[in-house]
CSV table of C-alpha atoms in Angstrom, one decimal:
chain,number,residue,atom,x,y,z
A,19,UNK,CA,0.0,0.0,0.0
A,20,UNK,CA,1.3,3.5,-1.2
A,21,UNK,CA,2.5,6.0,1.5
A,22,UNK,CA,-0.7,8.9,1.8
A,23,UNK,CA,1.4,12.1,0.5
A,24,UNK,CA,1.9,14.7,3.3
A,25,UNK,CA,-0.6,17.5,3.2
A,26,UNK,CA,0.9,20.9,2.5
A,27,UNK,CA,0.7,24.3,3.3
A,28,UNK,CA,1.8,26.2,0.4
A,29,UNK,CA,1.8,29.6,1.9
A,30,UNK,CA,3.7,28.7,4.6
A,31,UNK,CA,6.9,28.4,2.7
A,32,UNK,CA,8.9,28.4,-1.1
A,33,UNK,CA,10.0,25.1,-0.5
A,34,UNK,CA,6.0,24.0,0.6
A,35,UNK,CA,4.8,26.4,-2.3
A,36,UNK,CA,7.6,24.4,-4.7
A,37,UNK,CA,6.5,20.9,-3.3
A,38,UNK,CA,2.9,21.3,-3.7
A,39,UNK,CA,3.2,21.9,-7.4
A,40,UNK,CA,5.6,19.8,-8.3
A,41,UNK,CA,3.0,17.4,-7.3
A,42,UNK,CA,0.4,18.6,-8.4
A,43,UNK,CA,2.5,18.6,-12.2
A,44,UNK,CA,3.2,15.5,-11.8
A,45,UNK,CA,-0.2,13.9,-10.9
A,46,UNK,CA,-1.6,15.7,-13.7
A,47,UNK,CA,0.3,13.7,-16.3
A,48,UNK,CA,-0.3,10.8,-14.0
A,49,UNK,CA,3.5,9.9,-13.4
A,50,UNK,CA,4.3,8.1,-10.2
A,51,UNK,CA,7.1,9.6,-8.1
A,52,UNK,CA,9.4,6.7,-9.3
A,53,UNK,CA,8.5,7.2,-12.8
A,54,UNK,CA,9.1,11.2,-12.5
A,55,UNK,CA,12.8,9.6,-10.8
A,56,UNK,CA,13.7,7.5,-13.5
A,57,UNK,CA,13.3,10.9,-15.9
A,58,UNK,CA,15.3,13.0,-13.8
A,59,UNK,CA,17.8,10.7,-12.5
A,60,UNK,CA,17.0,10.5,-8.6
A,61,UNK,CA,15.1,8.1,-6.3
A,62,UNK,CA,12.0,8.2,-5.8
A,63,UNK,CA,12.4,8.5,-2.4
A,64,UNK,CA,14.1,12.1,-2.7
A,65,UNK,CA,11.4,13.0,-5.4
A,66,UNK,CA,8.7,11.8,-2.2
A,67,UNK,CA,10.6,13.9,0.3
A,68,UNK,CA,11.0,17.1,-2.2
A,69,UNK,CA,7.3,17.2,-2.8
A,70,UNK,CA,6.9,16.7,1.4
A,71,UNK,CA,8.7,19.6,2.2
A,72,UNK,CA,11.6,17.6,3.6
A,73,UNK,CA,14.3,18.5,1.7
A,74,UNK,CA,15.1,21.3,-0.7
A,75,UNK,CA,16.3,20.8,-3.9
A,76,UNK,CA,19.2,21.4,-6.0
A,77,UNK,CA,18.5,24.2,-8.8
A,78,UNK,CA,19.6,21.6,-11.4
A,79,UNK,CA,17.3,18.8,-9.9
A,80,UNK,CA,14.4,21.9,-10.6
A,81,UNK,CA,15.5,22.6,-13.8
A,82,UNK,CA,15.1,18.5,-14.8
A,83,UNK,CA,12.0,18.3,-13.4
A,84,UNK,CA,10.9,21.8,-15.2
A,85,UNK,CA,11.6,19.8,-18.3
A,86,UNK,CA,10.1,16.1,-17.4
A,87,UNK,CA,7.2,17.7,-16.3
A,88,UNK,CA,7.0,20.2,-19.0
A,89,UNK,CA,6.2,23.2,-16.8
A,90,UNK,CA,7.8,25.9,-19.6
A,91,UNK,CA,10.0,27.7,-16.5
A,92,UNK,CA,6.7,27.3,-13.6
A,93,UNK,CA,9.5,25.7,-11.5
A,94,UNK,CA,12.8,27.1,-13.0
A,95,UNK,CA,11.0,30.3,-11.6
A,96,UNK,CA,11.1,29.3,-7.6
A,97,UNK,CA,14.2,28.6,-7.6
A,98,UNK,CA,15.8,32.3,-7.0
A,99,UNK,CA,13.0,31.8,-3.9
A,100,UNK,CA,13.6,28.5,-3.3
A,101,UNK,CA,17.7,29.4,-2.8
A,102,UNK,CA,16.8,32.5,-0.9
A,103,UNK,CA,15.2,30.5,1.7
A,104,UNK,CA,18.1,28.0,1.8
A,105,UNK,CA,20.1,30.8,2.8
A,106,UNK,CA,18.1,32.1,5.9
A,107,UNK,CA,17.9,28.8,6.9
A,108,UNK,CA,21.2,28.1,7.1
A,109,UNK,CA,22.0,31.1,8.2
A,110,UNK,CA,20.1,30.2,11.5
A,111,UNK,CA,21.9,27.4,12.0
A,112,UNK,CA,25.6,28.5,10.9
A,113,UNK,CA,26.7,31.3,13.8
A,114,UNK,CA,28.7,33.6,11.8
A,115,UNK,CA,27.4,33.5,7.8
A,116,UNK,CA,28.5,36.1,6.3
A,117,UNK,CA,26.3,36.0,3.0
A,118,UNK,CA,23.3,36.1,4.4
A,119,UNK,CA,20.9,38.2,7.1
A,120,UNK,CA,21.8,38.0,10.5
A,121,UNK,CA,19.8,39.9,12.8
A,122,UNK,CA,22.6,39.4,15.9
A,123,UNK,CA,24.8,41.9,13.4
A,124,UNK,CA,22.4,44.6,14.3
A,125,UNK,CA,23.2,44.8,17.6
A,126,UNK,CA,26.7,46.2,18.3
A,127,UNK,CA,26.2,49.1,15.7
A,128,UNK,CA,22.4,50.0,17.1
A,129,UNK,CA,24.2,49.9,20.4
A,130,UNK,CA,26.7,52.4,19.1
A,131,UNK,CA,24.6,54.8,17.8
A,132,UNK,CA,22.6,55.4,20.6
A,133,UNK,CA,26.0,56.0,22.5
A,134,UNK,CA,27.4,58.4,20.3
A,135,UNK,CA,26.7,62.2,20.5
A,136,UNK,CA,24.3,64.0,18.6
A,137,UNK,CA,23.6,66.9,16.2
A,138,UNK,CA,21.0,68.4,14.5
A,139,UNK,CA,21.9,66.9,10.6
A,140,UNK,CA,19.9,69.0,9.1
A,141,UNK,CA,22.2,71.9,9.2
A,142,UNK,CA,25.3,69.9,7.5
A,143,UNK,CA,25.6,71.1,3.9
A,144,UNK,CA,27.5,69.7,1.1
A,145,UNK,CA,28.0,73.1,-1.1
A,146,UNK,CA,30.9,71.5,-3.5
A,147,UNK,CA,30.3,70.6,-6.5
A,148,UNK,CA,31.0,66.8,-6.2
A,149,UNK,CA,28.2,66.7,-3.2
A,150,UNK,CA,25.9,68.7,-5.0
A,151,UNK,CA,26.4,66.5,-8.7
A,152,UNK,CA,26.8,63.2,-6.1
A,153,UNK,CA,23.0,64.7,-4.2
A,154,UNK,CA,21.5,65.0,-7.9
A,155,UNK,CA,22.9,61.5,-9.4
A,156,UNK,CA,21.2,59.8,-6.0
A,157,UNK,CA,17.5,61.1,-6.8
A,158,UNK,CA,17.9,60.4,-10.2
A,159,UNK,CA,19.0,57.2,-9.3
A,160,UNK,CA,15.7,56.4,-6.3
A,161,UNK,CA,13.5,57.9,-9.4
A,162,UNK,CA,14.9,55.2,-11.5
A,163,UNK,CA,14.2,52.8,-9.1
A,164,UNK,CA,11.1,52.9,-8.5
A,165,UNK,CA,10.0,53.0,-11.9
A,166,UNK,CA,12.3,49.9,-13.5
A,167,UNK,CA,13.4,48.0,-10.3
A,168,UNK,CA,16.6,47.5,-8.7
A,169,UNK,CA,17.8,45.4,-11.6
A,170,UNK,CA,17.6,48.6,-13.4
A,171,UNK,CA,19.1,50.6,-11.0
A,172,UNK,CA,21.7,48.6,-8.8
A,173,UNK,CA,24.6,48.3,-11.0
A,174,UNK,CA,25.0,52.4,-11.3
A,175,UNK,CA,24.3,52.7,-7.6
A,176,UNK,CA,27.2,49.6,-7.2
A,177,UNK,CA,29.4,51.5,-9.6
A,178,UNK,CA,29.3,55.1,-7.1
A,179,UNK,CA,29.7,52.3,-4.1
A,180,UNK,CA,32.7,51.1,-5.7
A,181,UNK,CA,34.4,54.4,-7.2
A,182,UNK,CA,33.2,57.3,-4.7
A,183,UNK,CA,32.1,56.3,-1.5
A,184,UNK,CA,35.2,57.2,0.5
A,185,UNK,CA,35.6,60.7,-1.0
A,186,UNK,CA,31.6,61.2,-0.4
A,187,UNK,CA,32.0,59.9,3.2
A,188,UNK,CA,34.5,62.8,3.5
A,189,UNK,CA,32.9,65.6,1.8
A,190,UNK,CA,29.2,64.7,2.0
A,191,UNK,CA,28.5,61.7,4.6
A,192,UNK,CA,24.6,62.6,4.3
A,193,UNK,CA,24.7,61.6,0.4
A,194,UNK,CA,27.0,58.5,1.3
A,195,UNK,CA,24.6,57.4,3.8
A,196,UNK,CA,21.9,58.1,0.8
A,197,UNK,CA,23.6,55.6,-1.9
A,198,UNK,CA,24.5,53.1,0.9
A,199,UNK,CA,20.7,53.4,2.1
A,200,UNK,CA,19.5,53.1,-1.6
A,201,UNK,CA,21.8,50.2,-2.6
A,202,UNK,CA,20.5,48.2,0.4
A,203,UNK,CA,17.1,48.9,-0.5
A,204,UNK,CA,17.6,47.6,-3.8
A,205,UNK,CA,19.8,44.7,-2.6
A,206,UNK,CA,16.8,43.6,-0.9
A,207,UNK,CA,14.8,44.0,-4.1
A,208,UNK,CA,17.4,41.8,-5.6
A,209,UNK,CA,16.9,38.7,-3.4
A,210,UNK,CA,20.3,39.6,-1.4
A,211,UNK,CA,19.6,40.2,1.7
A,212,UNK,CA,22.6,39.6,3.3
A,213,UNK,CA,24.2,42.1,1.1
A,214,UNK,CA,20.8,44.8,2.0
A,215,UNK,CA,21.9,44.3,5.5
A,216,UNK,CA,25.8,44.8,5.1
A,217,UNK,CA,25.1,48.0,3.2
A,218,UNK,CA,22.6,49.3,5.8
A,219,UNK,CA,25.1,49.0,9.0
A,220,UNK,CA,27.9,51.0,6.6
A,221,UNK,CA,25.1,53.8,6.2
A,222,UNK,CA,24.2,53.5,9.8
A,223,UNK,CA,28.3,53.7,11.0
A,224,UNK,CA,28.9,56.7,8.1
A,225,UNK,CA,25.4,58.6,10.1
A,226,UNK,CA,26.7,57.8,13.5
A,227,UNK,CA,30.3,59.3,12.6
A,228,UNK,CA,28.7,62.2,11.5
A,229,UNK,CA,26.3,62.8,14.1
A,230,UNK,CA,23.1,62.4,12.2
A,231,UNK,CA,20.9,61.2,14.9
A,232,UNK,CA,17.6,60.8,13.0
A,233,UNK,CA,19.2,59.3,9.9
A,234,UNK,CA,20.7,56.9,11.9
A,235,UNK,CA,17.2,56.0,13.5
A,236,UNK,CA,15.8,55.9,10.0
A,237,UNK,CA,18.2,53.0,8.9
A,238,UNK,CA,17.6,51.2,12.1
A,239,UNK,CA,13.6,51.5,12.7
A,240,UNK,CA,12.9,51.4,8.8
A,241,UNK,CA,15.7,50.0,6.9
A,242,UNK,CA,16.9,47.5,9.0
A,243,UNK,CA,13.7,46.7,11.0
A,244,UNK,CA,11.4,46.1,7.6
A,245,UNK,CA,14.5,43.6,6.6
A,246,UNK,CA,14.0,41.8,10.1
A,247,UNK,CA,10.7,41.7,8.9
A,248,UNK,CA,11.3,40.1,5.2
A,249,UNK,CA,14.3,37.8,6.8
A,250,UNK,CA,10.7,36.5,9.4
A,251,UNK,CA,12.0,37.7,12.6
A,252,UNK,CA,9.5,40.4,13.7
A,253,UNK,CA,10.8,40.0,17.5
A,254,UNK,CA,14.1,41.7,16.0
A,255,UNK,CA,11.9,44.3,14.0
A,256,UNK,CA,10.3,45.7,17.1
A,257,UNK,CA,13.0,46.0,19.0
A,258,UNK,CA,14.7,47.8,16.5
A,259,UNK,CA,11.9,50.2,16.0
A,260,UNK,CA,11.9,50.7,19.8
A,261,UNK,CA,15.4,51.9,19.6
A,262,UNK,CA,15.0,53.9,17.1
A,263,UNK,CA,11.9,55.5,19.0
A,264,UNK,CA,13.3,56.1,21.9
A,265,UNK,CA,17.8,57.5,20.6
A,266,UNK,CA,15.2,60.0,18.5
A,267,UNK,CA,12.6,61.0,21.3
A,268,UNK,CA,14.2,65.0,21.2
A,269,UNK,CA,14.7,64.9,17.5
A,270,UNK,CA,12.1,63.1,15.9
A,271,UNK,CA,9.8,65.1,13.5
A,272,UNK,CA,6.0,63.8,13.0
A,273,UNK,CA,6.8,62.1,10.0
A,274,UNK,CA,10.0,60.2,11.3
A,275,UNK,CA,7.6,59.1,14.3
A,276,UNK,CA,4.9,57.7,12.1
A,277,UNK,CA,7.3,55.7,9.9
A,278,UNK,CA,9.1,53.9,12.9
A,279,UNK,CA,5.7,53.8,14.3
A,280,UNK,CA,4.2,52.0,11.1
A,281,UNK,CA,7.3,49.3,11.4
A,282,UNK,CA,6.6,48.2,15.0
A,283,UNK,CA,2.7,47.7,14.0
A,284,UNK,CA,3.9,45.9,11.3
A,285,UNK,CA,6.1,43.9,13.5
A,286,UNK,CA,3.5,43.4,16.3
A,287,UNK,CA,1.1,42.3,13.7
A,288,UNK,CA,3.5,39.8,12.3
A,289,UNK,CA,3.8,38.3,15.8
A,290,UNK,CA,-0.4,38.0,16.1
A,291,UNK,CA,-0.7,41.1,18.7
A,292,UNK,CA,-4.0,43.0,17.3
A,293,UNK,CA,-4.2,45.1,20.3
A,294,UNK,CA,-0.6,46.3,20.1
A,295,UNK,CA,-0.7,46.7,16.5
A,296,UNK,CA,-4.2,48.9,16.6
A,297,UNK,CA,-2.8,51.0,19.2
A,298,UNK,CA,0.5,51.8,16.9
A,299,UNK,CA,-1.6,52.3,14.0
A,300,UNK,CA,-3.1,55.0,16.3
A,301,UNK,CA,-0.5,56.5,17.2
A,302,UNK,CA,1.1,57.0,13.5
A,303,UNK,CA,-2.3,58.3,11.9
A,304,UNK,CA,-2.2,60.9,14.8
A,305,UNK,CA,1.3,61.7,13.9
A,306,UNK,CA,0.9,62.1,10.7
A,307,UNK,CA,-2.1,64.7,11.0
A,308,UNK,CA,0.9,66.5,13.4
A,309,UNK,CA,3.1,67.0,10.6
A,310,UNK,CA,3.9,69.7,8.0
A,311,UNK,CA,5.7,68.0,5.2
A,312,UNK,CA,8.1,71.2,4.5
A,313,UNK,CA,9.4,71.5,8.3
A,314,UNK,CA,10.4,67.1,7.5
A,315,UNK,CA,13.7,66.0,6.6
A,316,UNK,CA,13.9,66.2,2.9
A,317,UNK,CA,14.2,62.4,2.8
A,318,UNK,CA,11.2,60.8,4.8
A,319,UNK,CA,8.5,63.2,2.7
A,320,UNK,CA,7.8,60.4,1.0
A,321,UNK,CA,5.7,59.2,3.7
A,322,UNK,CA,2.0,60.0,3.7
A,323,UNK,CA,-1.5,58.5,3.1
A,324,UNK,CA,-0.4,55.8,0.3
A,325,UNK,CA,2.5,54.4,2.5
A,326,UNK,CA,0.5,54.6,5.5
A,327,UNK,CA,-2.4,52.5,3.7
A,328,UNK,CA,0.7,49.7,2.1
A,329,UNK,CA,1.6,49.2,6.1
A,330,UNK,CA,-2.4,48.9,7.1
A,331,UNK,CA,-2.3,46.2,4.4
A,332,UNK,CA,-0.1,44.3,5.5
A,333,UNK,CA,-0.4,44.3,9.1
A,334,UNK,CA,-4.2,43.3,8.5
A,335,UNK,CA,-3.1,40.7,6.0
A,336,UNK,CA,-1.2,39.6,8.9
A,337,UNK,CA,-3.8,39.5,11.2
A,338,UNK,CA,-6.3,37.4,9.0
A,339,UNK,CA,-8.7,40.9,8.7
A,340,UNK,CA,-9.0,40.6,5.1
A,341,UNK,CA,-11.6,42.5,4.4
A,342,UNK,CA,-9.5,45.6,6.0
A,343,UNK,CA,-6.7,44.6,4.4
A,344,UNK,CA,-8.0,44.0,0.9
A,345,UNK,CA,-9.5,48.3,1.7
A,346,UNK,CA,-6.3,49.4,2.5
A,347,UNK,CA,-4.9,47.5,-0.2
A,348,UNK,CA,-7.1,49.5,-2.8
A,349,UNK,CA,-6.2,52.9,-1.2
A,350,UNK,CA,-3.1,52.2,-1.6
A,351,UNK,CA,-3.3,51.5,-4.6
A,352,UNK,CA,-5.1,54.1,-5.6
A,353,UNK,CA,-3.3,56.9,-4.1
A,354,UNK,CA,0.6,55.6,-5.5
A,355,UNK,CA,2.0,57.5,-7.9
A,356,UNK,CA,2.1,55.7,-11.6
A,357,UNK,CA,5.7,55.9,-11.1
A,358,UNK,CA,5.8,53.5,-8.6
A,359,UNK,CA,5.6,50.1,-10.3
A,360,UNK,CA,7.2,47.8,-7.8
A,361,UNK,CA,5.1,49.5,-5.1
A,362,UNK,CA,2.0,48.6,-7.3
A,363,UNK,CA,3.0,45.4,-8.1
A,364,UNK,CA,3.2,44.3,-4.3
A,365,UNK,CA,-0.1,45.8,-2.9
A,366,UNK,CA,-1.9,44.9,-5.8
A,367,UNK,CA,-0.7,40.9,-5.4
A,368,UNK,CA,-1.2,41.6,-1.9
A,369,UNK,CA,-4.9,42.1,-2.4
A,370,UNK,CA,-4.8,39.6,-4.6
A,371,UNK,CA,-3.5,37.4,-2.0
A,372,UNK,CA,-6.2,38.5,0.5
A,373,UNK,CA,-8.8,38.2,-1.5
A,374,UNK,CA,-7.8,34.7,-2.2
A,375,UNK,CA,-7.5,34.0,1.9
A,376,UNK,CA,-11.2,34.7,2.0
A,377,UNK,CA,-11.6,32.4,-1.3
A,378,UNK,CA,-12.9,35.0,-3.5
A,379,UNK,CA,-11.1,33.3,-6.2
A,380,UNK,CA,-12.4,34.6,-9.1
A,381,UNK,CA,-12.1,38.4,-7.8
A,382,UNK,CA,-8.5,36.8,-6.6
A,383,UNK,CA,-7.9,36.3,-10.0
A,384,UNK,CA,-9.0,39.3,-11.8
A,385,UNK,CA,-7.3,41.6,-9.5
A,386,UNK,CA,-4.0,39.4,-9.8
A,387,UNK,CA,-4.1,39.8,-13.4
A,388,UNK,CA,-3.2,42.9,-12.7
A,389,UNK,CA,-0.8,42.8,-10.4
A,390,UNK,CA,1.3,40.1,-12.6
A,391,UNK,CA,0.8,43.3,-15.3
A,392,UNK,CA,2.8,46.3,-13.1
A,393,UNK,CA,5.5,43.1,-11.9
A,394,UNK,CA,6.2,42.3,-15.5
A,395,UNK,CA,7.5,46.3,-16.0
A,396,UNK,CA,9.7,46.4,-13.3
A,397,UNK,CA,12.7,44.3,-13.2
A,398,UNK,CA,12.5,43.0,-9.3
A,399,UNK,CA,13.3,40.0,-7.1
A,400,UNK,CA,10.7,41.5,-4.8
A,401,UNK,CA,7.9,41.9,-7.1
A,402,UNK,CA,8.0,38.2,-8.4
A,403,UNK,CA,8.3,36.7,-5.1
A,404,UNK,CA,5.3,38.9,-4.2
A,405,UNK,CA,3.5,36.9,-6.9
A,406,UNK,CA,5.0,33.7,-5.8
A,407,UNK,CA,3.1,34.1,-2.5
A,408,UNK,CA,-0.1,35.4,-4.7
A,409,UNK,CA,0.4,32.0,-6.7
A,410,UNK,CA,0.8,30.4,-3.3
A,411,UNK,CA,-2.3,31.2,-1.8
A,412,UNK,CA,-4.0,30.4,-4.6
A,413,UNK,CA,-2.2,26.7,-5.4
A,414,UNK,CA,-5.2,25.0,-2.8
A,415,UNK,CA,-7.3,25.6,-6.1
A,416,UNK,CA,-5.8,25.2,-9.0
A,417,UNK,CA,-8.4,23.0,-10.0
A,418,UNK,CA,-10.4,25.8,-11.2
A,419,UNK,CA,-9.9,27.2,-14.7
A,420,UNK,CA,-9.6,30.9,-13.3
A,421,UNK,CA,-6.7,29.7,-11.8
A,422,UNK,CA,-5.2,28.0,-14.4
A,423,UNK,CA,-5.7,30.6,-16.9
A,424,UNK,CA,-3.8,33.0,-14.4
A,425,UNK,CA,-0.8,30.5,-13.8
A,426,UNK,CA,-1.0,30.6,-17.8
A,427,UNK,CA,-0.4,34.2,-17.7
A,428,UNK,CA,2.5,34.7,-14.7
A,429,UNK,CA,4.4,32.2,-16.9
A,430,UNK,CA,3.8,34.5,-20.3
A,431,UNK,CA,4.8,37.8,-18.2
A,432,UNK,CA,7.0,37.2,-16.2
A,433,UNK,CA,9.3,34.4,-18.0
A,434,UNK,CA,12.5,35.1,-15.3
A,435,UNK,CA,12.9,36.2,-11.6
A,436,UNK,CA,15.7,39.3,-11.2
A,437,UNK,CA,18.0,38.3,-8.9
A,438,UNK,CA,21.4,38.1,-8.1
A,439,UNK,CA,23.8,36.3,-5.6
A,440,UNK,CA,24.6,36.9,-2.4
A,441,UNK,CA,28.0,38.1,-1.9
């Protein structure tokens, strides 16, 4: 008698996600799991514990079953997620990785910065002519960005990394701090996240040489805590935006408040706390009616109604309040500037995703149509993993034509995942 296979949760992880529709492939062309061995050259028993969840594959045992099981790149395409969560795994159980996140790095540098003295940043200028060319090349540089993706963006922002970095630390430590702060962001937009969080704590050590007290808290509560957050330790994400909260408490602005603010919901709704998360939500919407965007730090402006909304989202997501999230979802949505593709592209597959949750599949569907549509303009690791975890809540029915028809459609758009490796 034949083992029963293992239910899965395909949300739960890449590897589940992976498992589950390898499976399902297989089954549909009504292969055994020894059959499906004998075509890729493995036993079954590996092919039984891959599709369990039990052990992760190698990306050239994904690319042969890609092939056996004629997926045209449906599995080829989880691998960059499949690796990346390799990574953090070993990466909790190897003390001292250095490709990948640790969250035990934060600690010595958070603990410096709220040692060292302070200033108010603000009044540093950079008047030459390399700061002010540097200052220009670094928003033309976000701007690009958010419109193409980091695998637009990353290799010019590497290239000023590589060639400038010590001269700007010199001459213009606020605009270093800006390119280190960029290429982190788009590190994690790559899939890197080891790499995100080594360019972070050099921002965070160039801000805290400098004296730049509420930069510093930026990189820690937002930078480095909504890492914590991606990497799945949300423990690490609120105590980082505490620290941040309280080493700014004199210099903090109503903007920089509501942003930290908006990462330790996030965080306390990651962990299951609705009453924490609710009261921190509070607390940043009454921030941000405090604030007057000209008397902000020219870089947290960004900040308003449309970001506010994307953190609603997720923290309801979160929390299983769909219909919430899948509102705040749609505002945010609707209140993003066009330019902002790869922000699109995730709250859009995050409704999706919701919507899905409370198995409105069809709407699911229609609405991730779209969000498959602003992924497939922006070239981004975060953007197709965002509709990997669409695709995952949606796996449990992929019975239904809707469905089907959509998995059709991800594989037509979005042929590759952006990525590169960790370094």
């Amino acid at each position: 008698m034949g083992q029963i296979p293992k239910e899965l949760e395909p949300t739960r992880s890449a590897l589940h996600f992976f498992g589950a529709e390898l499976r399902r492939l297989r089954q549909a062309l009504r292969m055994s799991q020894a059959d499906l061995g004998k075509l890729v050259f493995a036993h079954k028993d590996l092919i039984r514990k891959i599709e369990a969840a039990e052990r992760m594959p190698t990306e050239e045992l994904v690319s042969r079953c890609d092939d056996a099981l004629a997926a045209s790149g449906a599995l080829r395409r989880l691998w960059p997620m499949l690796e990346r969560e390799r990574r953090l795994r070993l990466s909790r159980d190897t003390a001292g990785l250095a490709t990948t996140f640790r969250s035990e790095a934060t600690d010595r540098p958070v603990l410096d910065w709220l040692l060292a003295s302070t200033h108010d940043a603000r009044r540093q200028r950079g008047d030459d002519e390399v700061a002010t060319a540097a200052a220009e090349k670094l928003d033309q540089l976000r701007g690009a960005d958010h419109v193409y993706g980091a695998g637009h963006a990353y290799p010019a922002v590497a290239a000023v990394l590589d060639n400038d970095l010590d001269t700007l630390v010199a001459r213009a430590p606020a605009v270093a701090a800006g390119f280190l702060e960029l290429a982190g962001y788009e590190a994690v937009d790559l899939g890197a996240d080891g790499r995100a969080q080594r360019h972070y704590l050099r921002a965070l050590e160039v801000v805290t040489a400098a004296g730049d007290r509420l930069y510093g808290g930026y990189l820690i509560a937002v930078s480095l805590a909504h890492l914590a957050l991606h990497c799945g330790d949300p423990a690490q994400a609120a105590r980082l935006a505490a620290a941040a909260l309280r080493g700014t408490e004199h210099q903090a602005t109503p903007a920089v408040r509501a942003a930290f603010r908006a990462v330790l919901a996030r965080a306390h709704a990651r962990r299951g706390d609705e009453a924490a998360c609710a009261a921190a939500l509070l607390q940043v919407e009454a921030d941000l009616a405090r604030g007057k965007p000209e008397e902000e730090p020219a870089w947290i402006r960004y900040f308003g109604e449309a970001d506010l909304a994307d953190e609603k989202a997720h923290c309801f997501f979160d929390l299983g309040l769909h219909e919430l999230a899948q509102r705040e979802a749609a505002q945010a949505v609707t209140l993003l500037e066009p330019s902002r593709a790869r922000r699109l592209a995730i709250d859009t597959a995050l409704h999706a995703a919701s919507l899905a949750r409370a198995r409105q599949i069809e709407h699911a569907c229609a609405i991730g149509r779209q969000a498959v549509d602003h992924a497939a303009g922006v070239a981004s690791f975060r953007s197709a993993h965002r509709i990997g975890l669409m695709m995952a809540e949606l796996q449990p029915h992929s019975d239904l034509p809707e469905v089907r028809d959509l998995a059709d459609y991800v594989h037509t758009r979005l042929p590759t995942v952006v990525t590169q490796q960790n370094r």
